[in-house]
Amino acid sequence: MDGEKAIGIKPRFVLASASPRRLDLLARLGLEPDAVDPAEIDETPGKDELPATYAARMAAEKARTVAARHSDAVVLAADTVVAVGRRILPKTEDPVTARACLKLLSGRRHRVFGGVMIIRPAALTDGEGMAEHARLVQTTVSFKRLEVREIDAYIDSDEWRGKAGGYAIQGRAEGLVRFVSGSYSNIVGLPLFEVRQILRPLGLVE
């Protein structure tokens, strides 16, 4: 690793996600992936699987799947899970599900778990094989008590589509959130502080 940094050569960097939000967040670190390669694995939660466990497992499985296809690259995978108690909220794909999520989140606190796994290739570990760096970040979020017309307006915005828990805090939903404790970027899709702490020693970010 020291040799690579000394001659100014950065390792290849692969993002194991098709999320445009994660691309935008990495850009805030001045980082553009050399390749984007979604893992496309089964993301079904296990029976009675806890939200934090699920987020960590998904990030790890995505990273390992993609690392097997890019043995020369640093691979980053992440998973964002919105949870109310032990309940994992879905990524909403229809208005009925999105509305149900917003009603559940209305006037109460919930947690957003961000699982991150970064895998370094053997070339950057002094011949000791691939190295895994895992992080699990928790952010607490509280919505105001939502009026029916507020939920209707948000459903009409279509911002909820494909979002964990049925909302995107970086959009109109930000005006409905009264409290955040922890990493804001984690809610969006990637905890930037933790990611930077791992990638900086690899020479990928300043």
Short mmCIF file of C-alpha atoms in Angstrom, two decimals:
data_model
loop_
_atom_site.label_atom_id
_atom_site.label_comp_id
_atom_site.label_asym_id
_atom_site.label_seq_id
_atom_site.Cartn_x
_atom_site.Cartn_y
_atom_site.Cartn_z
CA MET A 1 0.00 0.00 0.00
CA ASP A 2 2.74 2.48 0.90
CA GLY A 3 4.46 1.82 -2.41
CA GLU A 4 1.31 2.53 -4.37
CA LYS A 5 0.73 5.81 -2.54
CA ALA A 6 4.38 6.83 -2.85
CA ILE A 7 4.29 6.81 -6.65
CA GLY A 8 0.88 8.46 -6.73
CA ILE A 9 -1.06 5.52 -8.13
CA LYS A 10 -4.54 5.14 -6.76
CA PRO A 11 -6.11 1.69 -6.66
CA ARG A 12 -9.18 1.05 -8.79
CA PHE A 13 -12.36 1.82 -6.94
CA VAL A 14 -15.67 0.05 -7.58
CA LEU A 15 -19.05 1.02 -6.16
CA ALA A 16 -21.25 -2.05 -5.66
CA SER A 17 -24.47 -0.07 -6.02
CA ALA A 18 -26.61 1.49 -8.73
CA SER A 19 -27.88 4.18 -6.36
CA PRO A 20 -27.46 7.68 -7.84
CA ARG A 21 -27.61 9.02 -4.28
CA ARG A 22 -24.48 7.10 -3.30
CA LEU A 23 -22.70 8.39 -6.38
CA ASP A 24 -23.63 11.94 -5.41
CA LEU A 25 -22.44 11.39 -1.83
CA LEU A 26 -19.09 9.99 -2.97
CA ALA A 27 -18.70 13.06 -5.18
CA ARG A 28 -18.80 15.17 -2.01
CA LEU A 29 -15.60 13.38 -1.02
CA GLY A 30 -14.12 14.15 -4.43
CA LEU A 31 -14.38 10.51 -5.43
CA GLU A 32 -15.69 9.07 -8.68
CA PRO A 33 -15.75 5.26 -9.01
CA ASP A 34 -13.82 3.64 -11.82
CA ALA A 35 -16.76 1.30 -12.19
CA VAL A 36 -20.31 0.89 -10.88
CA ASP A 37 -21.28 -2.77 -10.53
CA PRO A 38 -24.46 -3.54 -8.57
CA ALA A 39 -24.35 -6.87 -6.77
CA GLU A 40 -27.94 -7.83 -7.64
CA ILE A 41 -28.32 -10.34 -4.81
CA ASP A 42 -31.39 -11.59 -2.96
CA GLU A 43 -32.25 -8.90 -0.41
CA THR A 44 -34.96 -10.77 1.46
CA PRO A 45 -34.61 -10.34 5.24
CA GLY A 46 -34.18 -13.53 7.23
CA LYS A 47 -36.91 -14.73 9.55
CA ASP A 48 -36.86 -12.55 12.71
CA GLU A 49 -33.67 -10.85 11.44
CA LEU A 50 -33.01 -7.62 13.32
CA PRO A 51 -32.66 -4.40 11.27
CA ALA A 52 -29.03 -3.77 12.29
CA THR A 53 -28.04 -7.36 11.53
CA TYR A 54 -29.80 -7.20 8.19
CA ALA A 55 -28.08 -3.94 7.15
CA ALA A 56 -24.63 -5.31 8.03
CA ARG A 57 -25.30 -8.63 6.28
CA MET A 58 -26.54 -6.99 3.09
CA ALA A 59 -23.53 -4.68 2.86
CA ALA A 60 -21.15 -7.59 3.40
CA GLU A 61 -22.82 -9.89 0.88
CA LYS A 62 -22.95 -7.17 -1.77
CA ALA A 63 -19.30 -6.27 -1.27
CA ARG A 64 -18.09 -9.88 -1.37
CA THR A 65 -20.14 -10.64 -4.48
CA VAL A 66 -18.71 -7.69 -6.38
CA ALA A 67 -15.16 -8.12 -5.03
CA ALA A 68 -15.13 -11.59 -6.58
CA ARG A 69 -15.62 -9.88 -9.96
CA HIS A 70 -13.00 -7.16 -9.35
CA SER A 71 -10.08 -8.80 -7.58
CA ASP A 72 -7.77 -5.81 -8.25
CA ALA A 73 -10.06 -3.11 -6.88
CA VAL A 74 -11.22 -1.54 -3.66
CA VAL A 75 -14.93 -2.33 -3.48
CA LEU A 76 -17.51 -0.38 -1.48
CA ALA A 77 -21.00 -1.66 -0.76
CA ALA A 78 -23.69 -0.24 1.48
CA ASP A 79 -27.21 -0.92 2.61
CA THR A 80 -29.71 1.47 4.18
CA VAL A 81 -32.43 0.10 6.43
CA VAL A 82 -35.29 2.09 7.96
CA ALA A 83 -36.71 0.46 11.06
CA VAL A 84 -39.50 1.04 13.54
CA GLY A 85 -38.62 -1.05 16.55
CA ARG A 86 -37.70 -4.50 15.23
CA ARG A 87 -39.69 -3.95 12.04
CA ILE A 88 -37.81 -3.42 8.77
CA LEU A 89 -39.66 -1.07 6.46
CA PRO A 90 -39.61 -1.92 2.75
CA LYS A 91 -38.27 -0.02 -0.21
CA THR A 92 -41.55 1.37 -1.49
CA GLU A 93 -42.55 0.68 -5.07
CA ASP A 94 -46.26 1.57 -4.96
CA PRO A 95 -48.34 4.39 -3.43
CA VAL A 96 -50.21 2.08 -1.05
CA THR A 97 -46.99 0.85 0.58
CA ALA A 98 -45.50 4.34 0.67
CA ARG A 99 -48.61 5.73 2.35
CA ALA A 100 -48.57 2.94 4.93
CA CYS A 101 -44.92 3.69 5.76
CA LEU A 102 -45.56 7.43 6.17
CA LYS A 103 -48.53 6.78 8.43
CA LEU A 104 -46.37 4.50 10.55
CA LEU A 105 -43.56 7.08 10.76
CA SER A 106 -45.90 9.97 11.51
CA GLY A 107 -45.25 11.61 14.86
CA ARG A 108 -42.72 9.07 16.07
CA ARG A 109 -39.02 8.31 16.08
CA HIS A 110 -37.44 5.66 13.93
CA ARG A 111 -33.92 4.46 13.21
CA VAL A 112 -31.93 4.37 10.00
CA PHE A 113 -29.16 1.77 9.91
CA GLY A 114 -26.37 2.14 7.39
CA GLY A 115 -24.29 -0.96 6.78
CA VAL A 116 -20.99 -0.39 4.97
CA MET A 117 -18.41 -2.90 3.77
CA ILE A 118 -15.19 -1.91 2.00
CA ILE A 119 -12.93 -4.66 0.70
CA ARG A 120 -9.26 -4.06 -0.11
CA PRO A 121 -7.66 -6.37 -2.69
CA ALA A 122 -4.70 -8.58 -1.83
CA ALA A 123 -2.36 -6.19 -3.68
CA LEU A 124 -2.99 -3.59 -0.97
CA THR A 125 -2.55 -5.89 2.01
CA ASP A 126 1.11 -6.92 1.65
CA GLY A 127 0.11 -10.30 0.31
CA GLU A 128 -2.15 -11.20 3.21
CA GLY A 129 -5.25 -11.58 1.06
CA MET A 130 -8.33 -9.40 0.85
CA ALA A 131 -9.11 -7.26 3.89
CA GLU A 132 -12.63 -6.31 4.94
CA HIS A 133 -13.59 -3.09 6.71
CA ALA A 134 -17.15 -3.08 8.08
CA ARG A 135 -19.08 -0.27 9.72
CA LEU A 136 -22.62 -0.03 11.05
CA VAL A 137 -24.03 3.45 11.60
CA GLN A 138 -27.31 4.33 13.33
CA THR A 139 -29.21 7.59 12.91
CA THR A 140 -32.39 8.50 14.76
CA VAL A 141 -35.05 10.42 12.86
CA SER A 142 -38.37 11.85 14.01
CA PHE A 143 -41.18 13.02 11.75
CA LYS A 144 -43.77 15.59 12.76
CA ARG A 145 -47.30 14.29 13.10
CA LEU A 146 -48.28 14.19 9.46
CA GLU A 147 -51.60 15.55 8.27
CA VAL A 148 -53.49 13.62 5.62
CA ARG A 149 -52.93 16.40 3.09
CA GLU A 150 -49.18 16.34 3.81
CA ILE A 151 -49.05 12.62 3.12
CA ASP A 152 -51.14 13.10 -0.04
CA ALA A 153 -48.80 15.81 -1.29
CA TYR A 154 -45.75 13.68 -0.65
CA ILE A 155 -47.27 10.70 -2.43
CA ASP A 156 -48.03 12.98 -5.40
CA SER A 157 -44.37 14.06 -5.50
CA ASP A 158 -43.28 10.50 -6.37
CA GLU A 159 -40.08 11.00 -4.31
CA TRP A 160 -40.90 7.92 -2.25
CA ARG A 161 -40.46 5.49 -5.13
CA GLY A 162 -37.71 2.96 -4.44
CA LYS A 163 -36.81 4.59 -1.10
CA ALA A 164 -36.37 2.63 2.12
CA GLY A 165 -39.19 3.57 4.47
CA GLY A 166 -41.00 5.52 1.76
CA TYR A 167 -39.17 8.84 1.93
CA ALA A 168 -36.08 10.70 0.74
CA ILE A 169 -34.85 13.11 3.41
CA GLN A 170 -32.81 15.07 0.86
CA GLY A 171 -36.04 16.09 -0.88
CA ARG A 172 -39.44 17.34 0.24
CA ALA A 173 -39.48 15.05 3.27
CA GLU A 174 -36.80 17.20 4.90
CA GLY A 175 -39.52 19.73 5.67
CA LEU A 176 -41.44 17.06 7.58
CA VAL A 177 -38.56 15.94 9.81
CA ARG A 178 -38.36 17.66 13.18
CA PHE A 179 -35.39 15.84 14.68
CA VAL A 180 -32.23 14.06 13.52
CA SER A 181 -29.57 12.56 15.79
CA GLY A 182 -26.50 11.16 14.08
CA SER A 183 -25.20 11.08 10.53
CA TYR A 184 -27.41 12.91 8.02
CA SER A 185 -25.60 11.39 5.03
CA ASN A 186 -26.37 7.95 6.46
CA ILE A 187 -30.07 8.65 5.98
CA VAL A 188 -29.44 9.68 2.38
CA GLY A 189 -27.57 6.44 1.69
CA LEU A 190 -23.93 6.49 2.82
CA PRO A 191 -22.30 7.59 6.11
CA LEU A 192 -19.55 9.78 4.69
CA PHE A 193 -17.48 10.24 7.84
CA GLU A 194 -17.01 6.49 8.32
CA VAL A 195 -16.39 5.89 4.61
CA ARG A 196 -13.75 8.62 4.47
CA GLN A 197 -11.98 7.19 7.53
CA ILE A 198 -11.51 3.91 5.67
CA LEU A 199 -10.71 5.24 2.20
CA ARG A 200 -8.28 7.98 3.19
CA PRO A 201 -5.40 5.64 4.18
CA LEU A 202 -5.81 3.98 0.78
CA GLY A 203 -5.13 7.25 -1.00
CA LEU A 204 -8.60 7.43 -2.50
CA VAL A 205 -9.71 10.62 -0.75
CA GLU A 206 -8.00 13.55 0.91
#
